[in-house]
Amino acid sequence: MNSNQNGKSGLGHYLQGVQHFGLTVYDLPKSLEFYLEVLGGKVAIGGDGFYGESLHNLLFQKEEVEALEKGIDPKSVGVANVRDGTDMALDVRFISFGNTVVEIIHFRDAKLTSAAPNAFEKIPSSVGYTNAPHISFYVKDDVDIDVFAKKLEEECQRRGLTEVVVNRIIRANSPEEMRKLAPKFAKTDFSGDFDGWALLYCKGPNGEQLEFNQVTRKAKENFTRAEAEYNQANGTNYWFLNSQKLESNAQRVYSTSSAPINAYLGRKNIIESRNNGEGNTITLTYPQTSVSTKSEIVRQMFQAGESMNVENFVKFYTEDALYQFSNFPVVYGPQGIRESSVDFLATVAKVYHHIKNMWEVGDTVICEMDVTYIRHDGKVFTLPCCDTIAFKGDKVQELRIYMNIDPVFVFDKDKAEPKAANSSGSLTKKLEKMYEALHAENWDEFVTFFSPNLLYKIGANDPVIGPEACGDLLTHIYKTLKLTTHNTRGMWEIGNTIILEMDANYIHKLDKRFVQVPCVDIYRFDGDKIYEWRVYPDASQTGVRI
């Protein structure tokens, strides 16, 4: 075979991707519990007690020869004697995670079972060491990666897999201090080609180095482009990043591009030609998906907004659409949106939407997300937000945005200026009872509505953990504000989640003025107890500091 096939040098055209990553583990039963039961992998093949002359040479020949040449015991450099089954044996499992496989290998005394400890001790797994490997698992785009980290820790601690503790991004000086820190896990503030890259680091149950990451937006576009180039160069057809089986065609290379783009393309294919840097042209054919749900239209609308071209954005609205951004004045129709966007476009260079959850109920879509704003001066802000979007046909009739965008418009030496101004399920009834206790400031009863590990988070402020901490924070707020009523616009009970869209009305205790806070609250239940409460307010007029 010509080693320069397709004008390429090297051996890439002999390969078809990466088949698996191997990991030697100390405790095999503990590892299988973690990779199968916690992370959901599936055993492809495996077996216990392998040995043999050829197997030994296959695995250890170079290390053994070098040890013998130096006159040292091969075991001192990690050579497991599996020649004849009288000394050591090998156990192995290949565990599939869909787009790749993790191989678990385990060397132990041949006279013992696979539950015995590995024959050799652990070596450092810090990525600072040369040759230290790590395995990264791909978290779905619509998962809140910080919530995933919290659930991963809780599940592993419940099972006694105490090595699995996710690194925070806040400095700690001891393991105890690390565990008590606020649950700030994910590193997400990357830019340029890495925009959209988010990751967690933690140790596995044997101390192995693990990563959990998401690849969205610009980063996903780059990985998808590289996939296309690899496929074109080597005659393969892999599309792991998009979890979509695509048509194989010798004359064309198919790519789903990035998720925020391809989900909203029209009904015909786009054919794009790119030069791969080596004088050859790669043809990328993007199969397009027709918009079929209101949620997809919302995603398409966000994508249009990210183009920073207001004309792309206003096409999604009816002529009489109501548009309100927090406490800014209501505007109507495409022309009102154009006029209200002038100051925004003068300040903000780019905007990205990181969707956490999206619910579609009748003609209404509720979207919980973080929004990243990049100002023209390069400063980056990622702020929590919740939108409610009501449709008339396939156009947006009403959009209300619940967030506090003040930080984006506060420049150095400036001070923030105040801005101008359907459910009846069992969980809803429970929530109504909680609000009765809250209005009465009956804190003893109030804390009974929550699970012991409640996460309570207001806007971009640090979360607090536990019912008592939640009560303490609200007591602090109520020293300044008196909660009077709620004007409920919408309330939805969806599975174990309640979404409440409202204006919260307060009297300021110091100057007796009326203060209205538009917001969306999202409550998640475990049984009949609230275990997560997130508030997306514009509290800029309250004067309360948390």
PDB file of N, CA, C and O in Angstrom, residues 99-124:
ATOM      1  N   ASN A  99     -18.964   6.727  22.844  1.00  0.00           N
ATOM      2  CA  ASN A  99     -18.040   7.181  21.810  1.00  0.00           C
ATOM      3  C   ASN A  99     -16.613   6.689  22.023  1.00  0.00           C
ATOM      4  O   ASN A  99     -15.765   6.857  21.162  1.00  0.00           O
ATOM      5  N   THR A 100     -16.332   6.105  23.179  1.00  0.00           N
ATOM      6  CA  THR A 100     -15.035   5.472  23.404  1.00  0.00           C
ATOM      7  C   THR A 100     -15.171   4.479  24.548  1.00  0.00           C
ATOM      8  O   THR A 100     -16.235   4.338  25.146  1.00  0.00           O
ATOM      9  N   VAL A 101     -14.055   3.786  24.845  1.00  0.00           N
ATOM     10  CA  VAL A 101     -14.060   2.716  25.844  1.00  0.00           C
ATOM     11  C   VAL A 101     -12.961   2.996  26.857  1.00  0.00           C
ATOM     12  O   VAL A 101     -11.884   3.495  26.504  1.00  0.00           O
ATOM     13  N   VAL A 102     -13.245   2.687  28.120  1.00  0.00           N
ATOM     14  CA  VAL A 102     -12.235   2.745  29.171  1.00  0.00           C
ATOM     15  C   VAL A 102     -11.890   1.309  29.566  1.00  0.00           C
ATOM     16  O   VAL A 102     -12.785   0.520  29.883  1.00  0.00           O
ATOM     17  N   GLU A 103     -10.604   0.979  29.523  1.00  0.00           N
ATOM     18  CA  GLU A 103     -10.156  -0.347  29.927  1.00  0.00           C
ATOM     19  C   GLU A 103      -9.636  -0.293  31.366  1.00  0.00           C
ATOM     20  O   GLU A 103      -8.744   0.505  31.675  1.00  0.00           O
ATOM     21  N   ILE A 104     -10.207  -1.127  32.226  1.00  0.00           N
ATOM     22  CA  ILE A 104      -9.756  -1.233  33.611  1.00  0.00           C
ATOM     23  C   ILE A 104      -8.895  -2.483  33.715  1.00  0.00           C
ATOM     24  O   ILE A 104      -9.353  -3.594  33.388  1.00  0.00           O
ATOM     25  N   ILE A 105      -7.634  -2.332  34.150  1.00  0.00           N
ATOM     26  CA  ILE A 105      -6.765  -3.497  34.327  1.00  0.00           C
ATOM     27  C   ILE A 105      -6.280  -3.554  35.768  1.00  0.00           C
ATOM     28  O   ILE A 105      -6.134  -2.515  36.438  1.00  0.00           O
ATOM     29  N   HIS A 106      -5.999  -4.790  36.237  1.00  0.00           N
ATOM     30  CA  HIS A 106      -5.766  -5.031  37.662  1.00  0.00           C
ATOM     31  C   HIS A 106      -4.843  -6.239  37.801  1.00  0.00           C
ATOM     32  O   HIS A 106      -5.174  -7.333  37.344  1.00  0.00           O
ATOM     33  N   PHE A 107      -3.669  -6.035  38.365  1.00  0.00           N
ATOM     34  CA  PHE A 107      -2.701  -7.116  38.582  1.00  0.00           C
ATOM     35  C   PHE A 107      -2.729  -7.500  40.061  1.00  0.00           C
ATOM     36  O   PHE A 107      -2.621  -6.634  40.928  1.00  0.00           O
ATOM     37  N   ARG A 108      -2.829  -8.819  40.345  1.00  0.00           N
ATOM     38  CA  ARG A 108      -2.910  -9.246  41.746  1.00  0.00           C
ATOM     39  C   ARG A 108      -2.276 -10.619  41.902  1.00  0.00           C
ATOM     40  O   ARG A 108      -1.956 -11.312  40.920  1.00  0.00           O
ATOM     41  N   ASP A 109      -2.070 -10.995  43.146  1.00  0.00           N
ATOM     42  CA  ASP A 109      -1.542 -12.313  43.483  1.00  0.00           C
ATOM     43  C   ASP A 109      -2.412 -13.374  42.823  1.00  0.00           C
ATOM     44  O   ASP A 109      -3.641 -13.382  42.982  1.00  0.00           O
ATOM     45  N   ALA A 110      -1.794 -14.278  42.082  1.00  0.00           N
ATOM     46  CA  ALA A 110      -2.550 -15.285  41.328  1.00  0.00           C
ATOM     47  C   ALA A 110      -3.358 -16.207  42.230  1.00  0.00           C
ATOM     48  O   ALA A 110      -4.328 -16.823  41.780  1.00  0.00           O
ATOM     49  N   LYS A 111      -2.979 -16.310  43.498  1.00  0.00           N
ATOM     50  CA  LYS A 111      -3.704 -17.203  44.419  1.00  0.00           C
ATOM     51  C   LYS A 111      -4.942 -16.535  45.000  1.00  0.00           C
ATOM     52  O   LYS A 111      -5.751 -17.193  45.649  1.00  0.00           O
ATOM     53  N   LEU A 112      -5.111 -15.223  44.796  1.00  0.00           N
ATOM     54  CA  LEU A 112      -6.233 -14.476  45.361  1.00  0.00           C
ATOM     55  C   LEU A 112      -7.291 -14.199  44.285  1.00  0.00           C
ATOM     56  O   LEU A 112      -7.076 -14.470  43.107  1.00  0.00           O
ATOM     57  N   THR A 113      -8.417 -13.644  44.707  1.00  0.00           N
ATOM     58  CA  THR A 113      -9.487 -13.308  43.768  1.00  0.00           C
ATOM     59  C   THR A 113      -9.292 -11.896  43.232  1.00  0.00           C
ATOM     60  O   THR A 113      -8.413 -11.153  43.678  1.00  0.00           O
ATOM     61  N   SER A 114     -10.170 -11.529  42.313  1.00  0.00           N
ATOM     62  CA  SER A 114     -10.081 -10.190  41.713  1.00  0.00           C
ATOM     63  C   SER A 114     -10.405  -9.082  42.711  1.00  0.00           C
ATOM     64  O   SER A 114     -10.176  -7.900  42.427  1.00  0.00           O
ATOM     65  N   ALA A 115     -10.945  -9.442  43.890  1.00  0.00           N
ATOM     66  CA  ALA A 115     -11.217  -8.434  44.915  1.00  0.00           C
ATOM     67  C   ALA A 115      -9.956  -8.036  45.675  1.00  0.00           C
ATOM     68  O   ALA A 115      -9.973  -7.092  46.469  1.00  0.00           O
ATOM     69  N   ALA A 116      -8.844  -8.754  45.451  1.00  0.00           N
ATOM     70  CA  ALA A 116      -7.592  -8.435  46.134  1.00  0.00           C
ATOM     71  C   ALA A 116      -7.036  -7.113  45.629  1.00  0.00           C
ATOM     72  O   ALA A 116      -7.329  -6.694  44.502  1.00  0.00           O
ATOM     73  N   PRO A 117      -6.218  -6.435  46.430  1.00  0.00           N
ATOM     74  CA  PRO A 117      -5.611  -5.173  45.967  1.00  0.00           C
ATOM     75  C   PRO A 117      -4.627  -5.418  44.834  1.00  0.00           C
ATOM     76  O   PRO A 117      -4.096  -6.516  44.676  1.00  0.00           O
ATOM     77  N   ASN A 118      -4.398  -4.381  44.050  1.00  0.00           N
ATOM     78  CA  ASN A 118      -3.411  -4.473  42.972  1.00  0.00           C
ATOM     79  C   ASN A 118      -2.039  -4.796  43.548  1.00  0.00           C
ATOM     80  O   ASN A 118      -1.690  -4.398  44.669  1.00  0.00           O
ATOM     81  N   ALA A 119      -1.221  -5.512  42.784  1.00  0.00           N
ATOM     82  CA  ALA A 119       0.077  -5.971  43.270  1.00  0.00           C
ATOM     83  C   ALA A 119       1.063  -4.835  43.481  1.00  0.00           C
ATOM     84  O   ALA A 119       2.026  -4.990  44.237  1.00  0.00           O
ATOM     85  N   PHE A 120       0.844  -3.715  42.835  1.00  0.00           N
ATOM     86  CA  PHE A 120       1.757  -2.584  42.959  1.00  0.00           C
ATOM     87  C   PHE A 120       1.012  -1.389  43.536  1.00  0.00           C
ATOM     88  O   PHE A 120      -0.192  -1.211  43.322  1.00  0.00           O
ATOM     89  N   GLU A 121       1.739  -0.549  44.249  1.00  0.00           N
ATOM     90  CA  GLU A 121       1.136   0.617  44.875  1.00  0.00           C
ATOM     91  C   GLU A 121       0.807   1.693  43.838  1.00  0.00           C
ATOM     92  O   GLU A 121       1.243   1.626  42.687  1.00  0.00           O
ATOM     93  N   LYS A 122       0.086   2.703  44.296  1.00  0.00           N
ATOM     94  CA  LYS A 122      -0.270   3.816  43.428  1.00  0.00           C
ATOM     95  C   LYS A 122       0.951   4.677  43.139  1.00  0.00           C
ATOM     96  O   LYS A 122       1.866   4.777  43.955  1.00  0.00           O
ATOM     97  N   ILE A 123       0.943   5.310  41.976  1.00  0.00           N
ATOM     98  CA  ILE A 123       1.941   6.324  41.652  1.00  0.00           C
ATOM     99  C   ILE A 123       1.220   7.668  41.593  1.00  0.00           C
ATOM    100  O   ILE A 123      -0.017   7.722  41.477  1.00  0.00           O
ATOM    101  N   PRO A 124       1.955   8.801  41.694  1.00  0.00           N
ATOM    102  CA  PRO A 124       1.286  10.112  41.655  1.00  0.00           C
ATOM    103  C   PRO A 124       0.476  10.278  40.370  1.00  0.00           C
ATOM    104  O   PRO A 124       0.918   9.882  39.292  1.00  0.00           O
TER     105      PRO A 124
END
